[in-house]
Every structure is written in structure tokens, then in C-alpha cells.
Amino acid sequence: MREAKVSVDDVSATSGLLELQTMDSRIREAQGRADAYGPQLGEIAAVAERAAEAADETGCRVRDLQVEERRRRLAAEEKTGRVRRLEERLKQVRTLREEAAVQAELAVLKRAVEQEEMEVIQLLDQVSRLEERLRDQREELEGAESEADPRRDELLAEHAMAVAQVERLNVVRDEIRAGIDPRLLRAYDHLARGGSRKAVARMTEDGACGSCYSVMPLQIQNEIRTRAPLVRCEACGLLVAAPTDEADGD
Ligand SMILES: [Zn+2]
């Protein structure tokens, strides 16, 4: 389907739309730069968060091992008490058979005490190694936090500057739009989809659309060159403006 021709015999309309398109693309870039600060700030927070999580996890392990160590120590103490009572009983035995029975029980119990004490030593060893790791992790966390604060402030300041730049460009954009015929603005907005796509292209010197490079009919080429109207390219639908020299050299 052939698009309706939008044509205005006004050189300023041509340069106005091209100016608007350039501004829209600058705003899009500036907005992109401003938006990029979000993930950067998030990454800074994530580093400190990961360090805090690692320290928390080690802290929990230390507490669990300390509970286990206490349980083993009490068990060892209880068994040591039983060993002492059996040794008392040994002094009072009357028969060899009775002595043998008590000795056997003692031997089993002493082995059990040794076992528990060994476990206690191993647990204490693990606790002290984990406490050392916990100290390192807390130092790391402090380092991450003290590094994150100034970096965060720096990024927030840069972000504020980028946002202000977008606002300044938007003021200029409004001024440019105020100088353009509303009918052309509607055509531009429709094609540009809020500035996210190209809407205007200059015709090339040899008479082709500057976007899709289809050659324009000679009569249209002449209209574009002589009166600088904005005509839609029949192939891609973009508004085609006069080549640079003819449009700007007045
Ligand atoms: Zn085209």
C-alpha cells in the first residue's frame, strides 16, 4: 500500500526533524548511561552481602561445633565418674571372679572415655580453625563495606549527573519540537515510536533513500532537491530529507 505523501515546502522542517532525531538518539544514549548505574550499584551491594553471608555461615558452624564439643565433654566427665566408682569397687572385691568382671567393665569404660576425649580434642581443633577463618571473613566484610561506601557515593553522584544530562537534553528536545509543524511531528512520532527507531533519513547524492537505499523516482528526487519537502520513501516508509548541502546551504 502506498503511503500518503507528507510534504512541506519548508527547509526548516527538514532540518528540524533531523535535529529532533539526533536529539532523540542522544537522549537514548544518555538514558542508557544513566540506567547502567543500577546494576553497578547492585554489584557493590552484592559483594558486601556475599561477605556477610560467608561470615554468618562460619559463625553458625562454630556454634554447632561448640555445642557438640560440650556434649562430648560432659559425656567424658560422666564416664570418668563411673571409672572412679568402679576403681573404688575394685578395692572391695572379694573373689577373683568378681575382680575380673569389674576389670573388664573398667577396660571398656576407659576406652569409651578415651574415645570421647579424642572427639573433644578434634572438635576443639576444628572450632579454632573455623574461628580463625571467621576472623578473616569478618575482616574481609569490613574491607568490602569500607570500600563500598565511597564507591557507592561516587556512583550515586555520577548517576545524578547522568540524570541531569538527560533532563537538560529533554529541555532542548522540547524546544526543537516547539519549532516543528504538528503534522510532521505526528508523522515523526508514529515512525520513531517514541524515539526508539529511525524516522527520517537524508536522500543520498545519487537520489536514493538514505535508510534503505532504494532509488527515488526522478520527479520526487527533484522535488526533494529543489523545495526540500519531506517525502516518504515508498520502500521503507521513512521520511526522506534533502541531501546535506541543499538543505543546509541556504
Ligand atoms: Zn527507504
PDB file of C-alpha atoms and ligand atoms in Angstrom:
ATOM      1  CA  MET A   1       0.000   0.000   0.000  1.00  0.00           C
ATOM      2  CA  ARG A   2       1.287   3.396  -0.987  1.00  0.00           C
ATOM      3  CA  GLU A   3       1.748   5.738   1.967  1.00  0.00           C
ATOM      4  CA  ALA A   4       0.145   9.181   1.848  1.00  0.00           C
ATOM      5  CA  LYS A   5       2.715  11.794   0.975  1.00  0.00           C
ATOM      6  CA  VAL A   6       3.692  14.147   3.772  1.00  0.00           C
ATOM      7  CA  SER A   7       5.311  17.109   2.155  1.00  0.00           C
ATOM      8  CA  VAL A   8       6.023  20.558   3.439  1.00  0.00           C
ATOM      9  CA  ASP A   9       7.809  23.171   1.367  1.00  0.00           C
ATOM     10  CA  ASP A  10       9.989  24.286   4.189  1.00  0.00           C
ATOM     11  CA  VAL A  11      13.690  23.742   4.621  1.00  0.00           C
ATOM     12  CA  SER A  12      13.468  24.358   8.369  1.00  0.00           C
ATOM     13  CA  ALA A  13      11.046  21.440   8.731  1.00  0.00           C
ATOM     14  CA  THR A  14      13.652  19.151   7.197  1.00  0.00           C
ATOM     15  CA  SER A  15      16.454  20.246   9.446  1.00  0.00           C
ATOM     16  CA  GLY A  16      14.084  20.435  12.449  1.00  0.00           C
ATOM     17  CA  LEU A  17      13.104  16.784  12.171  1.00  0.00           C
ATOM     18  CA  LEU A  18      16.678  15.688  11.598  1.00  0.00           C
ATOM     19  CA  GLU A  19      17.729  17.724  14.606  1.00  0.00           C
ATOM     20  CA  LEU A  20      14.946  16.115  16.645  1.00  0.00           C
ATOM     21  CA  GLN A  21      16.049  12.670  15.534  1.00  0.00           C
ATOM     22  CA  THR A  22      19.657  13.387  16.509  1.00  0.00           C
ATOM     23  CA  MET A  23      18.475  14.704  19.872  1.00  0.00           C
ATOM     24  CA  ASP A  24      16.268  11.640  20.458  1.00  0.00           C
ATOM     25  CA  SER A  25      19.222   9.388  19.846  1.00  0.00           C
ATOM     26  CA  ARG A  26      21.451  11.440  22.171  1.00  0.00           C
ATOM     27  CA  ILE A  27      18.760  11.231  24.864  1.00  0.00           C
ATOM     28  CA  ARG A  28      18.509   7.485  24.383  1.00  0.00           C
ATOM     29  CA  GLU A  29      22.280   7.138  24.822  1.00  0.00           C
ATOM     30  CA  ALA A  30      22.299   9.434  27.857  1.00  0.00           C
ATOM     31  CA  GLN A  31      19.410   7.471  29.360  1.00  0.00           C
ATOM     32  CA  GLY A  32      21.313   4.248  28.733  1.00  0.00           C
ATOM     33  CA  ARG A  33      24.353   5.647  30.552  1.00  0.00           C
ATOM     34  CA  ALA A  34      22.158   6.722  33.493  1.00  0.00           C
ATOM     35  CA  ASP A  35      20.432   3.315  33.622  1.00  0.00           C
ATOM     36  CA  ALA A  36      23.769   1.469  33.635  1.00  0.00           C
ATOM     37  CA  TYR A  37      24.446   2.721  37.167  1.00  0.00           C
ATOM     38  CA  GLY A  38      21.670   0.479  38.551  1.00  0.00           C
ATOM     39  CA  PRO A  39      23.485  -2.837  38.018  1.00  0.00           C
ATOM     40  CA  GLN A  40      26.821  -1.310  39.115  1.00  0.00           C
ATOM     41  CA  LEU A  41      25.321  -0.183  42.421  1.00  0.00           C
ATOM     42  CA  GLY A  42      23.672  -3.579  42.791  1.00  0.00           C
ATOM     43  CA  GLU A  43      27.008  -5.355  42.294  1.00  0.00           C
ATOM     44  CA  ILE A  44      28.652  -3.280  45.040  1.00  0.00           C
ATOM     45  CA  ALA A  45      25.871  -4.185  47.472  1.00  0.00           C
ATOM     46  CA  ALA A  46      26.113  -7.844  46.410  1.00  0.00           C
ATOM     47  CA  VAL A  47      29.871  -8.065  47.209  1.00  0.00           C
ATOM     48  CA  ALA A  48      29.301  -6.873  50.790  1.00  0.00           C
ATOM     49  CA  GLU A  49      26.241  -9.133  51.075  1.00  0.00           C
ATOM     50  CA  ARG A  50      28.197 -12.203  49.965  1.00  0.00           C
ATOM     51  CA  ALA A  51      30.952 -11.433  52.502  1.00  0.00           C
ATOM     52  CA  ALA A  52      28.320 -11.066  55.266  1.00  0.00           C
ATOM     53  CA  GLU A  53      26.674 -14.363  54.296  1.00  0.00           C
ATOM     54  CA  ALA A  54      30.002 -16.233  54.332  1.00  0.00           C
ATOM     55  CA  ALA A  55      30.826 -14.887  57.816  1.00  0.00           C
ATOM     56  CA  ASP A  56      27.331 -15.782  59.091  1.00  0.00           C
ATOM     57  CA  GLU A  57      27.637 -19.321  57.795  1.00  0.00           C
ATOM     58  CA  THR A  58      31.011 -19.841  59.500  1.00  0.00           C
ATOM     59  CA  GLY A  59      29.615 -18.336  62.718  1.00  0.00           C
ATOM     60  CA  CYS A  60      26.775 -20.894  62.695  1.00  0.00           C
ATOM     61  CA  ARG A  61      29.215 -23.781  62.101  1.00  0.00           C
ATOM     62  CA  VAL A  62      31.340 -22.617  65.041  1.00  0.00           C
ATOM     63  CA  ARG A  63      28.308 -22.528  67.353  1.00  0.00           C
ATOM     64  CA  ASP A  64      27.153 -26.008  66.241  1.00  0.00           C
ATOM     65  CA  LEU A  65      30.611 -27.468  66.845  1.00  0.00           C
ATOM     66  CA  GLN A  66      30.831 -25.812  70.259  1.00  0.00           C
ATOM     67  CA  VAL A  67      27.505 -27.406  71.250  1.00  0.00           C
ATOM     68  CA  GLU A  68      28.755 -30.795  70.072  1.00  0.00           C
ATOM     69  CA  GLU A  69      32.065 -30.328  71.900  1.00  0.00           C
ATOM     70  CA  ARG A  70      30.237 -29.515  75.173  1.00  0.00           C
ATOM     71  CA  ARG A  71      28.039 -32.608  74.794  1.00  0.00           C
ATOM     72  CA  ARG A  72      31.100 -34.831  74.266  1.00  0.00           C
ATOM     73  CA  ARG A  73      32.948 -33.273  77.195  1.00  0.00           C
ATOM     74  CA  LEU A  74      30.012 -33.879  79.575  1.00  0.00           C
ATOM     75  CA  ALA A  75      29.768 -37.472  78.354  1.00  0.00           C
ATOM     76  CA  ALA A  76      33.507 -37.936  79.009  1.00  0.00           C
ATOM     77  CA  GLU A  77      33.139 -36.470  82.508  1.00  0.00           C
ATOM     78  CA  GLU A  78      30.201 -38.700  83.288  1.00  0.00           C
ATOM     79  CA  LYS A  79      32.131 -41.789  82.171  1.00  0.00           C
ATOM     80  CA  THR A  80      35.196 -40.681  84.134  1.00  0.00           C
ATOM     81  CA  GLY A  81      32.973 -40.564  87.248  1.00  0.00           C
ATOM     82  CA  ARG A  82      31.890 -44.130  86.549  1.00  0.00           C
ATOM     83  CA  VAL A  83      35.539 -45.181  86.147  1.00  0.00           C
ATOM     84  CA  ARG A  84      36.313 -43.717  89.587  1.00  0.00           C
ATOM     85  CA  ARG A  85      33.407 -45.552  91.200  1.00  0.00           C
ATOM     86  CA  LEU A  86      34.497 -48.834  89.589  1.00  0.00           C
ATOM     87  CA  GLU A  87      38.057 -48.309  90.849  1.00  0.00           C
ATOM     88  CA  GLU A  88      36.620 -47.891  94.388  1.00  0.00           C
ATOM     89  CA  ARG A  89      34.663 -51.109  93.912  1.00  0.00           C
ATOM     90  CA  LEU A  90      37.816 -52.869  92.812  1.00  0.00           C
ATOM     91  CA  LYS A  91      39.320 -52.279  96.279  1.00  0.00           C
ATOM     92  CA  GLN A  92      36.391 -54.076  97.860  1.00  0.00           C
ATOM     93  CA  VAL A  93      36.115 -57.162  95.661  1.00  0.00           C
ATOM     94  CA  ARG A  94      36.347 -60.460  97.436  1.00  0.00           C
ATOM     95  CA  THR A  95      36.739 -63.053  94.729  1.00  0.00           C
ATOM     96  CA  LEU A  96      38.935 -63.266  91.675  1.00  0.00           C
ATOM     97  CA  ARG A  97      35.884 -63.743  89.546  1.00  0.00           C
ATOM     98  CA  GLU A  98      34.338 -60.558  90.853  1.00  0.00           C
ATOM     99  CA  GLU A  99      37.633 -58.717  90.261  1.00  0.00           C
ATOM    100  CA  ALA A 100      37.819 -59.969  86.670  1.00  0.00           C
ATOM    101  CA  ALA A 101      34.294 -58.757  85.980  1.00  0.00           C
ATOM    102  CA  VAL A 102      34.994 -55.286  87.368  1.00  0.00           C
ATOM    103  CA  GLN A 103      38.314 -55.100  85.471  1.00  0.00           C
ATOM    104  CA  ALA A 104      36.570 -55.991  82.221  1.00  0.00           C
ATOM    105  CA  GLU A 105      33.948 -53.334  82.771  1.00  0.00           C
ATOM    106  CA  LEU A 106      36.664 -50.822  83.646  1.00  0.00           C
ATOM    107  CA  ALA A 107      38.607 -51.572  80.475  1.00  0.00           C
ATOM    108  CA  VAL A 108      35.536 -50.975  78.296  1.00  0.00           C
ATOM    109  CA  LEU A 109      34.676 -47.773  80.111  1.00  0.00           C
ATOM    110  CA  LYS A 110      38.237 -46.387  79.901  1.00  0.00           C
ATOM    111  CA  ARG A 111      38.305 -46.979  76.180  1.00  0.00           C
ATOM    112  CA  ALA A 112      34.998 -45.120  75.913  1.00  0.00           C
ATOM    113  CA  VAL A 113      36.427 -42.182  77.918  1.00  0.00           C
ATOM    114  CA  GLU A 114      39.480 -42.062  75.648  1.00  0.00           C
ATOM    115  CA  GLN A 115      37.219 -42.080  72.630  1.00  0.00           C
ATOM    116  CA  GLU A 116      35.127 -39.176  73.940  1.00  0.00           C
ATOM    117  CA  GLU A 117      38.236 -37.181  74.888  1.00  0.00           C
ATOM    118  CA  MET A 118      39.676 -37.724  71.434  1.00  0.00           C
ATOM    119  CA  GLU A 119      36.475 -36.407  69.896  1.00  0.00           C
ATOM    120  CA  VAL A 120      36.611 -33.360  72.175  1.00  0.00           C
ATOM    121  CA  ILE A 121      40.183 -32.581  71.069  1.00  0.00           C
ATOM    122  CA  GLN A 122      39.252 -32.906  67.400  1.00  0.00           C
ATOM    123  CA  LEU A 123      36.218 -30.678  67.853  1.00  0.00           C
ATOM    124  CA  LEU A 124      38.250 -28.035  69.678  1.00  0.00           C
ATOM    125  CA  ASP A 125      40.754 -28.138  66.848  1.00  0.00           C
ATOM    126  CA  GLN A 126      38.016 -27.652  64.245  1.00  0.00           C
ATOM    127  CA  VAL A 127      36.497 -24.810  66.283  1.00  0.00           C
ATOM    128  CA  SER A 128      39.802 -22.966  66.499  1.00  0.00           C
ATOM    129  CA  ARG A 129      40.424 -23.327  62.762  1.00  0.00           C
ATOM    130  CA  LEU A 130      36.915 -22.083  61.984  1.00  0.00           C
ATOM    131  CA  GLU A 131      37.300 -19.182  64.406  1.00  0.00           C
ATOM    132  CA  GLU A 132      40.420 -18.192  62.524  1.00  0.00           C
ATOM    133  CA  ARG A 133      38.529 -18.333  59.244  1.00  0.00           C
ATOM    134  CA  LEU A 134      35.700 -16.321  60.816  1.00  0.00           C
ATOM    135  CA  ARG A 135      38.172 -13.585  61.817  1.00  0.00           C
ATOM    136  CA  ASP A 136      39.451 -13.421  58.216  1.00  0.00           C
ATOM    137  CA  GLN A 137      35.923 -13.308  56.846  1.00  0.00           C
ATOM    138  CA  ARG A 138      34.940 -10.507  59.208  1.00  0.00           C
ATOM    139  CA  GLU A 139      37.998  -8.540  58.122  1.00  0.00           C
ATOM    140  CA  GLU A 140      37.011  -9.143  54.507  1.00  0.00           C
ATOM    141  CA  LEU A 141      33.489  -7.954  55.262  1.00  0.00           C
ATOM    142  CA  GLU A 142      34.782  -4.770  56.905  1.00  0.00           C
ATOM    143  CA  GLY A 143      37.038  -4.187  53.911  1.00  0.00           C
ATOM    144  CA  ALA A 144      34.168  -4.722  51.473  1.00  0.00           C
ATOM    145  CA  GLU A 145      31.947  -2.340  53.430  1.00  0.00           C
ATOM    146  CA  SER A 146      34.536   0.397  53.764  1.00  0.00           C
ATOM    147  CA  GLU A 147      35.339   0.096  50.061  1.00  0.00           C
ATOM    148  CA  ALA A 148      31.664   0.004  49.071  1.00  0.00           C
ATOM    149  CA  ASP A 149      30.702   3.249  50.838  1.00  0.00           C
ATOM    150  CA  PRO A 150      32.895   5.717  48.907  1.00  0.00           C
ATOM    151  CA  ARG A 151      32.405   3.812  45.631  1.00  0.00           C
ATOM    152  CA  ARG A 152      28.635   3.910  46.162  1.00  0.00           C
ATOM    153  CA  ASP A 153      28.730   7.681  46.830  1.00  0.00           C
ATOM    154  CA  GLU A 154      30.849   8.165  43.727  1.00  0.00           C
ATOM    155  CA  LEU A 155      28.443   6.155  41.564  1.00  0.00           C
ATOM    156  CA  LEU A 156      25.399   7.914  43.017  1.00  0.00           C
ATOM    157  CA  ALA A 157      26.964  11.298  42.186  1.00  0.00           C
ATOM    158  CA  GLU A 158      27.770  10.152  38.638  1.00  0.00           C
ATOM    159  CA  HIS A 159      24.264   8.773  38.271  1.00  0.00           C
ATOM    160  CA  ALA A 160      22.754  12.097  39.401  1.00  0.00           C
ATOM    161  CA  MET A 161      24.892  13.870  36.790  1.00  0.00           C
ATOM    162  CA  ALA A 162      23.767  11.476  34.071  1.00  0.00           C
ATOM    163  CA  VAL A 163      20.116  12.010  35.042  1.00  0.00           C
ATOM    164  CA  ALA A 164      20.609  15.803  34.977  1.00  0.00           C
ATOM    165  CA  GLN A 165      22.130  15.461  31.490  1.00  0.00           C
ATOM    166  CA  VAL A 166      19.025  13.568  30.306  1.00  0.00           C
ATOM    167  CA  GLU A 167      16.851  16.343  31.766  1.00  0.00           C
ATOM    168  CA  ARG A 168      18.892  19.066  30.028  1.00  0.00           C
ATOM    169  CA  LEU A 169      18.642  17.234  26.698  1.00  0.00           C
ATOM    170  CA  ASN A 170      14.900  16.856  27.165  1.00  0.00           C
ATOM    171  CA  VAL A 171      14.568  20.640  27.594  1.00  0.00           C
ATOM    172  CA  VAL A 172      16.417  21.155  24.307  1.00  0.00           C
ATOM    173  CA  ARG A 173      14.257  18.473  22.681  1.00  0.00           C
ATOM    174  CA  ASP A 174      11.081  20.284  23.778  1.00  0.00           C
ATOM    175  CA  GLU A 175      12.439  23.474  22.201  1.00  0.00           C
ATOM    176  CA  ILE A 176      13.176  21.690  18.946  1.00  0.00           C
ATOM    177  CA  ARG A 177       9.688  20.128  18.907  1.00  0.00           C
ATOM    178  CA  ALA A 178       8.055  23.505  19.552  1.00  0.00           C
ATOM    179  CA  GLY A 179       9.530  24.717  16.249  1.00  0.00           C
ATOM    180  CA  ILE A 180       8.159  21.843  14.131  1.00  0.00           C
ATOM    181  CA  ASP A 181       4.791  21.641  12.349  1.00  0.00           C
ATOM    182  CA  PRO A 182       2.452  19.401  14.449  1.00  0.00           C
ATOM    183  CA  ARG A 183       1.511  17.324  11.374  1.00  0.00           C
ATOM    184  CA  LEU A 184       5.154  16.479  10.818  1.00  0.00           C
ATOM    185  CA  LEU A 185       5.632  15.735  14.494  1.00  0.00           C
ATOM    186  CA  ARG A 186       2.775  13.251  14.382  1.00  0.00           C
ATOM    187  CA  ALA A 187       4.305  11.519  11.357  1.00  0.00           C
ATOM    188  CA  TYR A 188       7.698  11.511  13.043  1.00  0.00           C
ATOM    189  CA  ASP A 189       6.368  10.199  16.370  1.00  0.00           C
ATOM    190  CA  HIS A 190       4.446   7.471  14.606  1.00  0.00           C
ATOM    191  CA  LEU A 191       7.552   6.347  12.718  1.00  0.00           C
ATOM    192  CA  ALA A 192      10.033   6.877  15.542  1.00  0.00           C
ATOM    193  CA  ARG A 193       7.912   5.049  18.139  1.00  0.00           C
ATOM    194  CA  GLY A 194       8.978   7.306  20.983  1.00  0.00           C
ATOM    195  CA  GLY A 195      12.468   7.864  19.625  1.00  0.00           C
ATOM    196  CA  SER A 196      13.395   4.183  19.589  1.00  0.00           C
ATOM    197  CA  ARG A 197      13.543   3.907  15.779  1.00  0.00           C
ATOM    198  CA  LYS A 198      14.835   5.899  12.873  1.00  0.00           C
ATOM    199  CA  ALA A 199      12.131   8.092  11.281  1.00  0.00           C
ATOM    200  CA  VAL A 200      13.982  10.497   8.965  1.00  0.00           C
ATOM    201  CA  ALA A 201      16.843   9.899   6.564  1.00  0.00           C
ATOM    202  CA  ARG A 202      18.595  12.200   4.135  1.00  0.00           C
ATOM    203  CA  MET A 203      18.429  11.344   0.460  1.00  0.00           C
ATOM    204  CA  THR A 204      21.828  10.319  -0.887  1.00  0.00           C
ATOM    205  CA  GLU A 205      23.559  12.418  -3.576  1.00  0.00           C
ATOM    206  CA  ASP A 206      22.542   9.903  -6.236  1.00  0.00           C
ATOM    207  CA  GLY A 207      18.864  10.075  -5.263  1.00  0.00           C
ATOM    208  CA  ALA A 208      18.390   7.027  -3.046  1.00  0.00           C
ATOM    209  CA  CYS A 209      16.625   6.830   0.322  1.00  0.00           C
ATOM    210  CA  GLY A 210      19.350   7.259   2.965  1.00  0.00           C
ATOM    211  CA  SER A 211      17.955   4.388   5.005  1.00  0.00           C
ATOM    212  CA  CYS A 212      17.061   1.540   2.668  1.00  0.00           C
ATOM    213  CA  TYR A 213      18.949   2.851  -0.409  1.00  0.00           C
ATOM    214  CA  SER A 214      16.048   2.366  -2.859  1.00  0.00           C
ATOM    215  CA  VAL A 215      16.349   4.907  -5.636  1.00  0.00           C
ATOM    216  CA  MET A 216      13.549   7.518  -5.514  1.00  0.00           C
ATOM    217  CA  PRO A 217      11.595   8.374  -8.717  1.00  0.00           C
ATOM    218  CA  LEU A 218      13.306  11.224 -10.570  1.00  0.00           C
ATOM    219  CA  GLN A 219      10.412  13.631 -10.150  1.00  0.00           C
ATOM    220  CA  ILE A 220      10.380  13.089  -6.373  1.00  0.00           C
ATOM    221  CA  GLN A 221      14.193  13.469  -6.279  1.00  0.00           C
ATOM    222  CA  ASN A 222      13.830  16.839  -7.965  1.00  0.00           C
ATOM    223  CA  GLU A 223      11.106  17.937  -5.536  1.00  0.00           C
ATOM    224  CA  ILE A 224      13.270  16.947  -2.615  1.00  0.00           C
ATOM    225  CA  ARG A 225      16.312  18.754  -4.042  1.00  0.00           C
ATOM    226  CA  THR A 226      14.581  21.949  -5.107  1.00  0.00           C
ATOM    227  CA  ARG A 227      11.977  22.580  -2.446  1.00  0.00           C
ATOM    228  CA  ALA A 228      13.308  20.349   0.342  1.00  0.00           C
ATOM    229  CA  PRO A 229       9.982  18.756   1.191  1.00  0.00           C
ATOM    230  CA  LEU A 230       9.719  15.676   3.349  1.00  0.00           C
ATOM    231  CA  VAL A 231       8.522  12.726   1.328  1.00  0.00           C
ATOM    232  CA  ARG A 232       8.007   9.201   2.500  1.00  0.00           C
ATOM    233  CA  CYS A 233      10.184   6.552   0.919  1.00  0.00           C
ATOM    234  CA  GLU A 234       7.852   4.150  -0.842  1.00  0.00           C
ATOM    235  CA  ALA A 235      10.063   1.202   0.010  1.00  0.00           C
ATOM    236  CA  CYS A 236      10.703   1.634   3.743  1.00  0.00           C
ATOM    237  CA  GLY A 237       8.238   4.345   4.753  1.00  0.00           C
ATOM    238  CA  LEU A 238      10.808   6.687   6.309  1.00  0.00           C
ATOM    239  CA  LEU A 239      10.637  10.449   5.779  1.00  0.00           C
ATOM    240  CA  VAL A 240      13.309  11.426   3.279  1.00  0.00           C
ATOM    241  CA  ALA A 241      15.011  14.807   3.551  1.00  0.00           C
ATOM    242  CA  ALA A 242      17.163  16.664   1.039  1.00  0.00           C
ATOM    243  CA  PRO A 243      20.895  15.806   0.929  1.00  0.00           C
ATOM    244  CA  THR A 244      23.048  17.852   3.330  1.00  0.00           C
ATOM    245  CA  ASP A 245      24.271  20.614   1.024  1.00  0.00           C
ATOM    246  CA  GLU A 246      20.906  21.535  -0.470  1.00  0.00           C
ATOM    247  CA  ALA A 247      19.122  21.558   2.882  1.00  0.00           C
ATOM    248  CA  ASP A 248      21.758  23.349   4.944  1.00  0.00           C
ATOM    249  CA  GLY A 249      23.278  25.615   2.359  1.00  0.00           C
ATOM    250  CA  ASP A 250      20.658  28.405   2.309  1.00  0.00           C
TER     251      ASP A 250
HETATM  252 ZN    ZN B   1      13.745   3.899   2.239  1.00  0.00          ZN
END
